[in-house]
Coordinates of C-alpha atoms and ligand atoms in Angstrom, one line a residue:
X272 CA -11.0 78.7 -12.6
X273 CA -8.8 81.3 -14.9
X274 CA -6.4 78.9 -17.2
X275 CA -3.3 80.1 -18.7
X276 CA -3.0 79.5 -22.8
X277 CA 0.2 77.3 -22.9
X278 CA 1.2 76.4 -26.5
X279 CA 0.4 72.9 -26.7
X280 CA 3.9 71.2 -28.4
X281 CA 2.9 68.0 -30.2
X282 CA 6.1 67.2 -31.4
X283 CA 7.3 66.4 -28.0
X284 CA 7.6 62.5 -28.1
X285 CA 6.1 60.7 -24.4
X286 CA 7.1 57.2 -24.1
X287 CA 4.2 55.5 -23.8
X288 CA 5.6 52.3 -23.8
X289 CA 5.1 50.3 -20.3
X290 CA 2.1 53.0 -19.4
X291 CA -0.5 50.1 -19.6
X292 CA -1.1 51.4 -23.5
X293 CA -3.2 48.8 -25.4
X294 CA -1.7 51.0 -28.4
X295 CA 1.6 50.2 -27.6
X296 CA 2.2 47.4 -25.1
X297 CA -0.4 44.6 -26.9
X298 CA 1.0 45.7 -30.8
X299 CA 4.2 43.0 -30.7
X300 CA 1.4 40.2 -29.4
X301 CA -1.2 41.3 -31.6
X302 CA 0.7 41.7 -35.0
X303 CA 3.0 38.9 -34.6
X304 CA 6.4 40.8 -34.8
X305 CA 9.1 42.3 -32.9
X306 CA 9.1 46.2 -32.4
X307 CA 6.3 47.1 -34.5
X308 CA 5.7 51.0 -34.8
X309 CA 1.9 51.1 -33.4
X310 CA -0.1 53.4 -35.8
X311 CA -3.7 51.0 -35.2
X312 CA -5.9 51.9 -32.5
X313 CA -7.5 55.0 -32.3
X314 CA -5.8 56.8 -29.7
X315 CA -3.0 59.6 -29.5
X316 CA 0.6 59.7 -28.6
X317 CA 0.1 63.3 -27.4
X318 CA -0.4 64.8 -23.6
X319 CA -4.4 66.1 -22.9
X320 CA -4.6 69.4 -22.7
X321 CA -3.1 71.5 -19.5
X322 CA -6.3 72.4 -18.2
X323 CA -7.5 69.1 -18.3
X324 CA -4.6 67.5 -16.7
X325 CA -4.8 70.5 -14.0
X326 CA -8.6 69.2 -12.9
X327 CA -7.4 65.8 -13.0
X328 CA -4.3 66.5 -10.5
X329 CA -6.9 68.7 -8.6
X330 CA -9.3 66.4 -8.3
X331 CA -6.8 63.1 -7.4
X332 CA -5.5 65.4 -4.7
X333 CA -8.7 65.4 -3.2
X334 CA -8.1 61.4 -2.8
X335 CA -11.2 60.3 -2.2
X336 CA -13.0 58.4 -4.9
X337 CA -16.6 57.5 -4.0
X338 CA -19.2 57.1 -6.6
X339 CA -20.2 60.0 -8.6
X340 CA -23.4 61.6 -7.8
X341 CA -26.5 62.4 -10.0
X342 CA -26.3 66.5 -9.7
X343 CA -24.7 66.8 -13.4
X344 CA -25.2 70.3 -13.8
X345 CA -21.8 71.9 -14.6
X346 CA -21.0 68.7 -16.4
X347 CA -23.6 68.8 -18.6
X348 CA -23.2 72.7 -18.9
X349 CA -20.3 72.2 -20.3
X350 CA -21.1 70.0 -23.2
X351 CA -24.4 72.2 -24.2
X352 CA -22.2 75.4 -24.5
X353 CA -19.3 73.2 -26.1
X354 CA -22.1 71.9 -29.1
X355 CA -23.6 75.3 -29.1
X356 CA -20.0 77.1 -29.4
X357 CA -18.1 74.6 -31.9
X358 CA -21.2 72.8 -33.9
X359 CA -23.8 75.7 -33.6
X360 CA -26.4 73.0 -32.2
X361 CA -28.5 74.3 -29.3
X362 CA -29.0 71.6 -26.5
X363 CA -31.0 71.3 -23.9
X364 CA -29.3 70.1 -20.7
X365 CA -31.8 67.2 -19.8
X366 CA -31.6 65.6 -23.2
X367 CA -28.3 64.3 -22.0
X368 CA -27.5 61.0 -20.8
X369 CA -24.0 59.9 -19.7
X370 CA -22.5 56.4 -20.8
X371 CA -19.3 54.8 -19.9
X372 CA -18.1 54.8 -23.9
X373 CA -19.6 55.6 -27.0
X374 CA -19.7 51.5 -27.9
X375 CA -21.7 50.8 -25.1
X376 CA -24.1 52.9 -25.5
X377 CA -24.4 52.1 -29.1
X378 CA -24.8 48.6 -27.7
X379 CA -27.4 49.8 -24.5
X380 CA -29.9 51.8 -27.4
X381 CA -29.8 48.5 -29.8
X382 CA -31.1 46.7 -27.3
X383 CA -33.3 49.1 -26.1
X384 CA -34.4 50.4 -29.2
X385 CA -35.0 47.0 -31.3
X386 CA -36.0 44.1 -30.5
X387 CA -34.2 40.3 -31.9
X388 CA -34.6 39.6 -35.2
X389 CA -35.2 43.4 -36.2
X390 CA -32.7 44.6 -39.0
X391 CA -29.9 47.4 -38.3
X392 CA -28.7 48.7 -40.9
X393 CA -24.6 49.3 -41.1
X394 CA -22.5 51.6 -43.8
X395 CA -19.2 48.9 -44.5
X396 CA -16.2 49.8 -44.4
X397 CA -17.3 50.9 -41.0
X398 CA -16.0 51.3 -37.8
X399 CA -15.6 47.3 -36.9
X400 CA -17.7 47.0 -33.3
X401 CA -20.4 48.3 -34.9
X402 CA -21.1 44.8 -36.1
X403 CA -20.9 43.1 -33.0
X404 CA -23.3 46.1 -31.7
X405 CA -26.1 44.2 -33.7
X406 CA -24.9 40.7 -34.2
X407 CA -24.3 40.0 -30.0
X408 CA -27.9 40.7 -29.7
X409 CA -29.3 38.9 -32.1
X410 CA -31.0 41.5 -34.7
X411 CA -29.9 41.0 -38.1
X412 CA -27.0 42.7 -39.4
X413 CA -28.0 45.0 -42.7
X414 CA -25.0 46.1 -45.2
X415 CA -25.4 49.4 -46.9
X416 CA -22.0 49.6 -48.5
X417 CA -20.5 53.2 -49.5
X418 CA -19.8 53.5 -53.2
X419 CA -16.0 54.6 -53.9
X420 CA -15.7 56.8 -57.1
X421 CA -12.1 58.2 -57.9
X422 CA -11.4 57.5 -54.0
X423 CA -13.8 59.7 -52.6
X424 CA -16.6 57.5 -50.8
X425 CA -20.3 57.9 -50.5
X426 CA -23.8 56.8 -49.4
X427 CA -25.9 54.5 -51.6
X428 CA -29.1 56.2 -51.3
X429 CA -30.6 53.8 -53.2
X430 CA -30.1 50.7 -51.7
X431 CA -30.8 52.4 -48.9
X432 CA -34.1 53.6 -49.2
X433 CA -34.5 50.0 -50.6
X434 CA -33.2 48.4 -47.2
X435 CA -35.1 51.0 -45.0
X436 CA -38.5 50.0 -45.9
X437 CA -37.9 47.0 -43.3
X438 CA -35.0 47.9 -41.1
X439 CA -35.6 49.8 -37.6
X440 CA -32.6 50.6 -37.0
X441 CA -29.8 52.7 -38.9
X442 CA -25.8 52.8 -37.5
X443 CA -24.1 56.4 -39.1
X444 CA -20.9 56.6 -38.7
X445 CA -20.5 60.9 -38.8
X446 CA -17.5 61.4 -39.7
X447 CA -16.6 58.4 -41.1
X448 CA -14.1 55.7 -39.7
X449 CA -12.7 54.6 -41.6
X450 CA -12.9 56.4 -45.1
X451 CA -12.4 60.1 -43.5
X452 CA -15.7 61.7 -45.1
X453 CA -17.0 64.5 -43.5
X454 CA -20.5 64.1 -44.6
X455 CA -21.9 67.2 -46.2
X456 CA -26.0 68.5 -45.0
X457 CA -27.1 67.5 -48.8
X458 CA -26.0 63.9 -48.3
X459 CA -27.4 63.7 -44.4
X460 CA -30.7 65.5 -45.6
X461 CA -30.7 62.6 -48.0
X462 CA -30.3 59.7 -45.3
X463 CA -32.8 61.9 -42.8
X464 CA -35.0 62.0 -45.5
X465 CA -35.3 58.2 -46.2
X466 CA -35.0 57.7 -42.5
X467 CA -38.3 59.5 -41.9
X468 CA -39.9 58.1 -44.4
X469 CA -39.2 54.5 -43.2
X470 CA -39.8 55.6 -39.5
X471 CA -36.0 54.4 -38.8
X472 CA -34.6 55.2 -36.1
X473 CA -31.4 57.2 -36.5
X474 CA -27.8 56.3 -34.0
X475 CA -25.0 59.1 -35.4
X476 CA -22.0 58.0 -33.9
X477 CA -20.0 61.4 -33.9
X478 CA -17.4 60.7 -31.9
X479 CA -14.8 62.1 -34.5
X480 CA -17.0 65.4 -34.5
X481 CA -14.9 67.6 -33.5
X482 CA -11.7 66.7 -35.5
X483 CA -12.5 68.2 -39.0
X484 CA -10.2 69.9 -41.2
X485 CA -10.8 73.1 -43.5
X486 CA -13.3 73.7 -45.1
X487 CA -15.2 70.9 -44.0
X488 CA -17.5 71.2 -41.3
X489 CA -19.5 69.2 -38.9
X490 CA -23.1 69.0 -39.3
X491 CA -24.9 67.0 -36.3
X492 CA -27.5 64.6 -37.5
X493 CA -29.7 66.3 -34.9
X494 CA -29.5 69.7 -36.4
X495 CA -30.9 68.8 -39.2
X496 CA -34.8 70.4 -40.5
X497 CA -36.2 67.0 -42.0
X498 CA -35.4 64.8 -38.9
X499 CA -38.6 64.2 -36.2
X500 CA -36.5 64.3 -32.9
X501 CA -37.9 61.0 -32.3
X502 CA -36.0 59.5 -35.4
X503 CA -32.6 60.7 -34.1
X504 CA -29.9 60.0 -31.0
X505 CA -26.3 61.3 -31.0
X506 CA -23.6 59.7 -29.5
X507 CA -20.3 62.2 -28.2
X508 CA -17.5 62.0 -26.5
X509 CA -14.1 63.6 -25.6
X510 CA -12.1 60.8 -26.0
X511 CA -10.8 61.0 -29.5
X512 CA -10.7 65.0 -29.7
X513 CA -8.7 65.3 -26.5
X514 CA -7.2 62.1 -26.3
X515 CA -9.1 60.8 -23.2
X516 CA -9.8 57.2 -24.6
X517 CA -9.2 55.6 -21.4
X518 CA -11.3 57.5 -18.9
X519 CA -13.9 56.3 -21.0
X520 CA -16.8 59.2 -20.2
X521 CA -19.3 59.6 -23.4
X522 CA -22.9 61.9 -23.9
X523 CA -25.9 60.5 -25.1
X524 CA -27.8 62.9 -26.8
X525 CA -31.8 62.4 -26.9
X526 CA -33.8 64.7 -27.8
X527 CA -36.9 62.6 -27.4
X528 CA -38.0 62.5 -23.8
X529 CA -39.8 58.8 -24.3
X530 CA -36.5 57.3 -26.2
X531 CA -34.6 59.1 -23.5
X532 CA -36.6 57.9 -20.5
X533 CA -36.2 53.7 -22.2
X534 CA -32.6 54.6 -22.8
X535 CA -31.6 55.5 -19.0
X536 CA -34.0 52.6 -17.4
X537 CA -32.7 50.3 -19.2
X538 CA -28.9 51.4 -17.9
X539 CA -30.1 51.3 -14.5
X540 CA -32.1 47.6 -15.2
X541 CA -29.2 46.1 -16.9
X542 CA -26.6 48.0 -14.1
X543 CA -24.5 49.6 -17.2
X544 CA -25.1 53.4 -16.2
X545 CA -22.1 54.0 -13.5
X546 CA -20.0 56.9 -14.5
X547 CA -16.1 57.5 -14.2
X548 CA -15.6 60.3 -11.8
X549 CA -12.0 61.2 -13.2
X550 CA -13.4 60.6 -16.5
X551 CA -16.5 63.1 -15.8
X552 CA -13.8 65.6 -14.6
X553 CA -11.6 65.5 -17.5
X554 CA -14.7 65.7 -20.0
X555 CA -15.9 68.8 -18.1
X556 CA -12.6 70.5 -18.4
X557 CA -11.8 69.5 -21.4
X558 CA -15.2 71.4 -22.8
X559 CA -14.7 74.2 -21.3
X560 CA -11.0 75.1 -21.6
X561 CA -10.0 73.1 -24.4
X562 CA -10.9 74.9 -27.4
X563 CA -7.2 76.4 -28.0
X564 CA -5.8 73.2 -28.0
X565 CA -8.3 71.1 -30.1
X566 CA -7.1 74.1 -32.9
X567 CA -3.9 73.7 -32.2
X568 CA -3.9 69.9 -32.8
X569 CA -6.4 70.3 -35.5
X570 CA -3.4 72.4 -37.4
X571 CA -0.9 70.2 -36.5
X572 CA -2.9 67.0 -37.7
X573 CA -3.7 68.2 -41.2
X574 CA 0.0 69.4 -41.2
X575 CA 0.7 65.4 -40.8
X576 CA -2.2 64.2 -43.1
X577 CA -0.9 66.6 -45.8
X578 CA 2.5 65.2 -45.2
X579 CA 1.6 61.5 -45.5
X580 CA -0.6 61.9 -48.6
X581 CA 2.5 63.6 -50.2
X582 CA 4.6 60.9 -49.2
X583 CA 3.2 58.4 -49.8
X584 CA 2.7 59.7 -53.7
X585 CA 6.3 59.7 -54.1
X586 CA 7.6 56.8 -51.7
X587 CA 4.7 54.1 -52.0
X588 CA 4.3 52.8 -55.6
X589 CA 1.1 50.8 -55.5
X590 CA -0.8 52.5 -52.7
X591 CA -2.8 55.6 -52.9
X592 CA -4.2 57.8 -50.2
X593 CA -6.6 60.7 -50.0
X594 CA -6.5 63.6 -47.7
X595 CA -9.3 62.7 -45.2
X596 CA -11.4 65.5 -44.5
X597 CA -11.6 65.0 -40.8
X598 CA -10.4 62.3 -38.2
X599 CA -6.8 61.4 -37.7
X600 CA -6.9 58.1 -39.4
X601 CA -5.8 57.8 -43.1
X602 CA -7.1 54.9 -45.4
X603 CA -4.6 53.2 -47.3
X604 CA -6.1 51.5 -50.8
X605 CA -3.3 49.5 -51.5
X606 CA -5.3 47.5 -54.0
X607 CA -2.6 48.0 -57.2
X608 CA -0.3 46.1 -55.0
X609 CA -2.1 43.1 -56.2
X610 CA -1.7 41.2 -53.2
X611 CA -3.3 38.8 -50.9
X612 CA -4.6 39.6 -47.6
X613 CA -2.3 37.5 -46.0
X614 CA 0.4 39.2 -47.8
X615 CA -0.3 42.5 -48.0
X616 CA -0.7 42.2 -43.6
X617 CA 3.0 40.6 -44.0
X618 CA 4.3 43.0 -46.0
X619 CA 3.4 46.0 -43.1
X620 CA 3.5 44.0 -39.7
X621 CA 6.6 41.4 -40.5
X622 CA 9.1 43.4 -43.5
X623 CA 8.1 47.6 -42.2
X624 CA 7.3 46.5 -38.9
X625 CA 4.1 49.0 -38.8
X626 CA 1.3 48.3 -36.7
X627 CA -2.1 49.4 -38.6
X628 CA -5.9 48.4 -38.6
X629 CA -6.2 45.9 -41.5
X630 CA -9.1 47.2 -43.6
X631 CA -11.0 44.0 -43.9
X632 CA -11.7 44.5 -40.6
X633 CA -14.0 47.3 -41.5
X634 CA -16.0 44.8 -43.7
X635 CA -15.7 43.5 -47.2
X636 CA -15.4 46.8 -49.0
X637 CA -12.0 47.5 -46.7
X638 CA -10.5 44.2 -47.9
X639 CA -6.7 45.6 -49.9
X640 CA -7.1 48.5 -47.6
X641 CA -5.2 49.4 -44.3
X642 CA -6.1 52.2 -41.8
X643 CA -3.1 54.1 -40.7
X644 CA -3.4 56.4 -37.5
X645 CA -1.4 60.1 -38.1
X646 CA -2.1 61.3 -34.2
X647 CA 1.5 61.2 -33.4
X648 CA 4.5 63.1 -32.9
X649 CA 5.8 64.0 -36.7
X650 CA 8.9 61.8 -36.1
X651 CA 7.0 59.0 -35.0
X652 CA 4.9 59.3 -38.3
X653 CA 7.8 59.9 -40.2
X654 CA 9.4 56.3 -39.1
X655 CA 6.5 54.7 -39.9
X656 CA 5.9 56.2 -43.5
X657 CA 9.7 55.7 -44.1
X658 CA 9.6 51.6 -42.8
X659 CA 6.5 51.2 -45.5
X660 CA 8.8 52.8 -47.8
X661 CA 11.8 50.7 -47.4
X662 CA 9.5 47.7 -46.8
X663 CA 7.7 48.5 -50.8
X664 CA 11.3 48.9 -52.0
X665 CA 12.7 45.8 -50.6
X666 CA 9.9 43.4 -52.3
X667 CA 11.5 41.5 -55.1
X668 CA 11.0 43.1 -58.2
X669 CA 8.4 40.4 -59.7
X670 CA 6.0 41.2 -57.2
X671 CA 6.3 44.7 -57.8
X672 CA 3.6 44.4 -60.5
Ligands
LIG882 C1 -16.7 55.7 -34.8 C2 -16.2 55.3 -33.4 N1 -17.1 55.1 -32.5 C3 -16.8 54.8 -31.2 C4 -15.4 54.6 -30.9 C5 -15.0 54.2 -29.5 O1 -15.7 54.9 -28.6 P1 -15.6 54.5 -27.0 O2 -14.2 54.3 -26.7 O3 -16.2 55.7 -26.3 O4 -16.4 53.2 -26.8 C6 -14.5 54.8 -31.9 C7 -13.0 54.6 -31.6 O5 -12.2 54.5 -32.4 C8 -14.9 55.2 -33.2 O6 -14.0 55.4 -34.2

């Protein structure tokens, strides 16, 4: 199929309100006000891509909807030459499993891979279900907590290697939700390294993979020299790079053909490994023809993170907030404000009406921290920056600190 290049416009605003948007139709319910500017979940306000809505269309035309079969091959074609094109990382078609999202197949390989009681270790602040990925199955929940120097966030090796020596399991979270860290290959040679020397299992979320701005760049887990293939499985998806959240269509990568071979009998023994035919459909075409989009939203997003870090240098006394390197969601430390948690959640969901992940969610280390999400139009983003501002202005002066 020969697409057309259209120039994607992401400031075109799509009412998404009343589109069965979790984003956008649960946020009054959820944060406990009226008209509250959703900038939580991580989704985007913006169309797919063309090509991918084309396949769709295409392939709803057809109007039947039976279950998917098990011949994968252009599917799977797609995402090898997508990881070989973008990431540089040569896959082989049959270490790829498909999973219905990227959480539950984070769930499906702790329970495979582990067995209760065994320790998984977590990275706090970190991406919140990855808690309930260990705790719901009864293996016991490990904290390695990043160390924050100056704002910029980073492993503890030490505690760590420390933790390893018992644990089976390791969560990474590459790139990092929330703290935007692009992780460089010194400081995932350093966690490969321990994890070999432990014999931990590695599970690299890298959902946000794709969404990296200059001069950072990805640099898959399973890529690296000092992991055993056995030691590593990659979870991928195109759901946060082309905004495909709710056809919920996700890769397993696994290299290993024993882990792969446990991993996909235990989807069919616990009924979990059905696929979403539309979903499989916009994942293929998002691979293969999506590339001039993703750079065109990639521009436009660090267009909107630059923005909101300058804004919020001169607008938000009291809150600080550092370019993420990749990902669309910024972290707010709004620690200076010197507020509880109960009021710093009032202050943005009841007096600016904003919608945003509270960072205690992400574990104790997010606690004075909120998780904003710049995916958005940049007039959306712009109401939302401007309601914290007016919202920090309004506060009476002796809480001001
Ligand atoms: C790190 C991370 N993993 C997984 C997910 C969700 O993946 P899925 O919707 O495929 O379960 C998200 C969504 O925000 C995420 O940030």
């Amino acid at each position: 199929m020969h697409q057309i290049a259209t120039v994607p416009d992401f400031n075109q605003i799509i009412e998404r309100r009343n589109s069965g948007s979790g984003k956008w139709d649960d946020a009054d319910a959820l944060f406990g006000a009226e008209g509250v500017l959703p900038m939580w979940v991580a989704d985007m306000d913006f169309l797919s891509p063309k090509p991918v809505l084309e396949a769709l269309r295409q392939r709803v035309d057809h109007g039947v909807f039976g279950y998917p079969g098990s011949q994968r091959g252009p599917v799977l074609e797609a995402v090898t030459s997508w990881l070989q094109r973008r990431h540089g990382w040569a896959v082989e078609p049959q270490w790829l499993a498909t999973t219905s999202g990227v959480v539950s197949g984070i769930h499906l390989a702790v329970r495979t891979f582990t067995d209760p009681g065994d320790e998984v270790i977590i990275q706090p602040p970190v991406y919140h279900p990855f808690f309930d990925c260990v705790r719901n199955h009864n293996r016991k929940l490990v904290e390695n907590p990043l160390i924050v120097e100056h704002g910029r966030y980073r492993f503890d090796l030490e505690d760590l290697e420390k933790k390893a020596r018992t644990a089976r399991l390791l969560i990474l979270c590459s790139p990092h939700n929330p703290v935007g860290r692009v992780w460089t290959r010194e400081e995932l040679e350093s966690v490969a390294a321990i994890a070999q020397r432990h014999g931990v299992l590695v599970i690299s979320d890298e959902i946000h993979g794709d969404l990296i701005f200059n001069p950072h760049r990805l640099v898959p887990f399973g890529t690296l020299a000092n992991i055993r293939p056995e030691n590593v499985i990659t979870f991928l998806a195109p759901s946060k790079t082309f905004n495909l959240a709710g056809l919920a269509a996700s890769i397993a990568v696994i290299p290993d053909p024993d882990l792969r071979q446990r991993f996909v009998d235990n989807q069919r023994i616990l009924g979990v490994g059905k696929s979403n035919l539309l979903g499989l459909v916009a994942l293929e075409a998002a691979y293969r023809h999506g590339e001039p989009w993703l750079e065109g939203l990639l521009d436009y997003l660090d267009g909107n993170a630059r923005h909101l870090v300058e804004f919020a240098r001169q607008e938000w006394p009291g809150i600080s907030v550092d370019l993420p390197e990749g990902t669309y969601l910024a972290w707010l430390d709004c620690r200076q404000l010197g507020l509880t948690e109960e009021e710093l959640h009032s202050l943005f969901f009841q007096q600016a009406r904003v919608a945003l992940n509270r960072g205690a969610q992400f574990g104790d280390g997010g606690r004075g921290h909120m998780r904003l999400n710049f995916g958005t139009p940049r007039q959306i983003l712009d109401q939302g920056l401007e309601r914290i501002a007016r919202a920090l202005k309004e506060r009476p002066a002796e809480g001001r600190g």
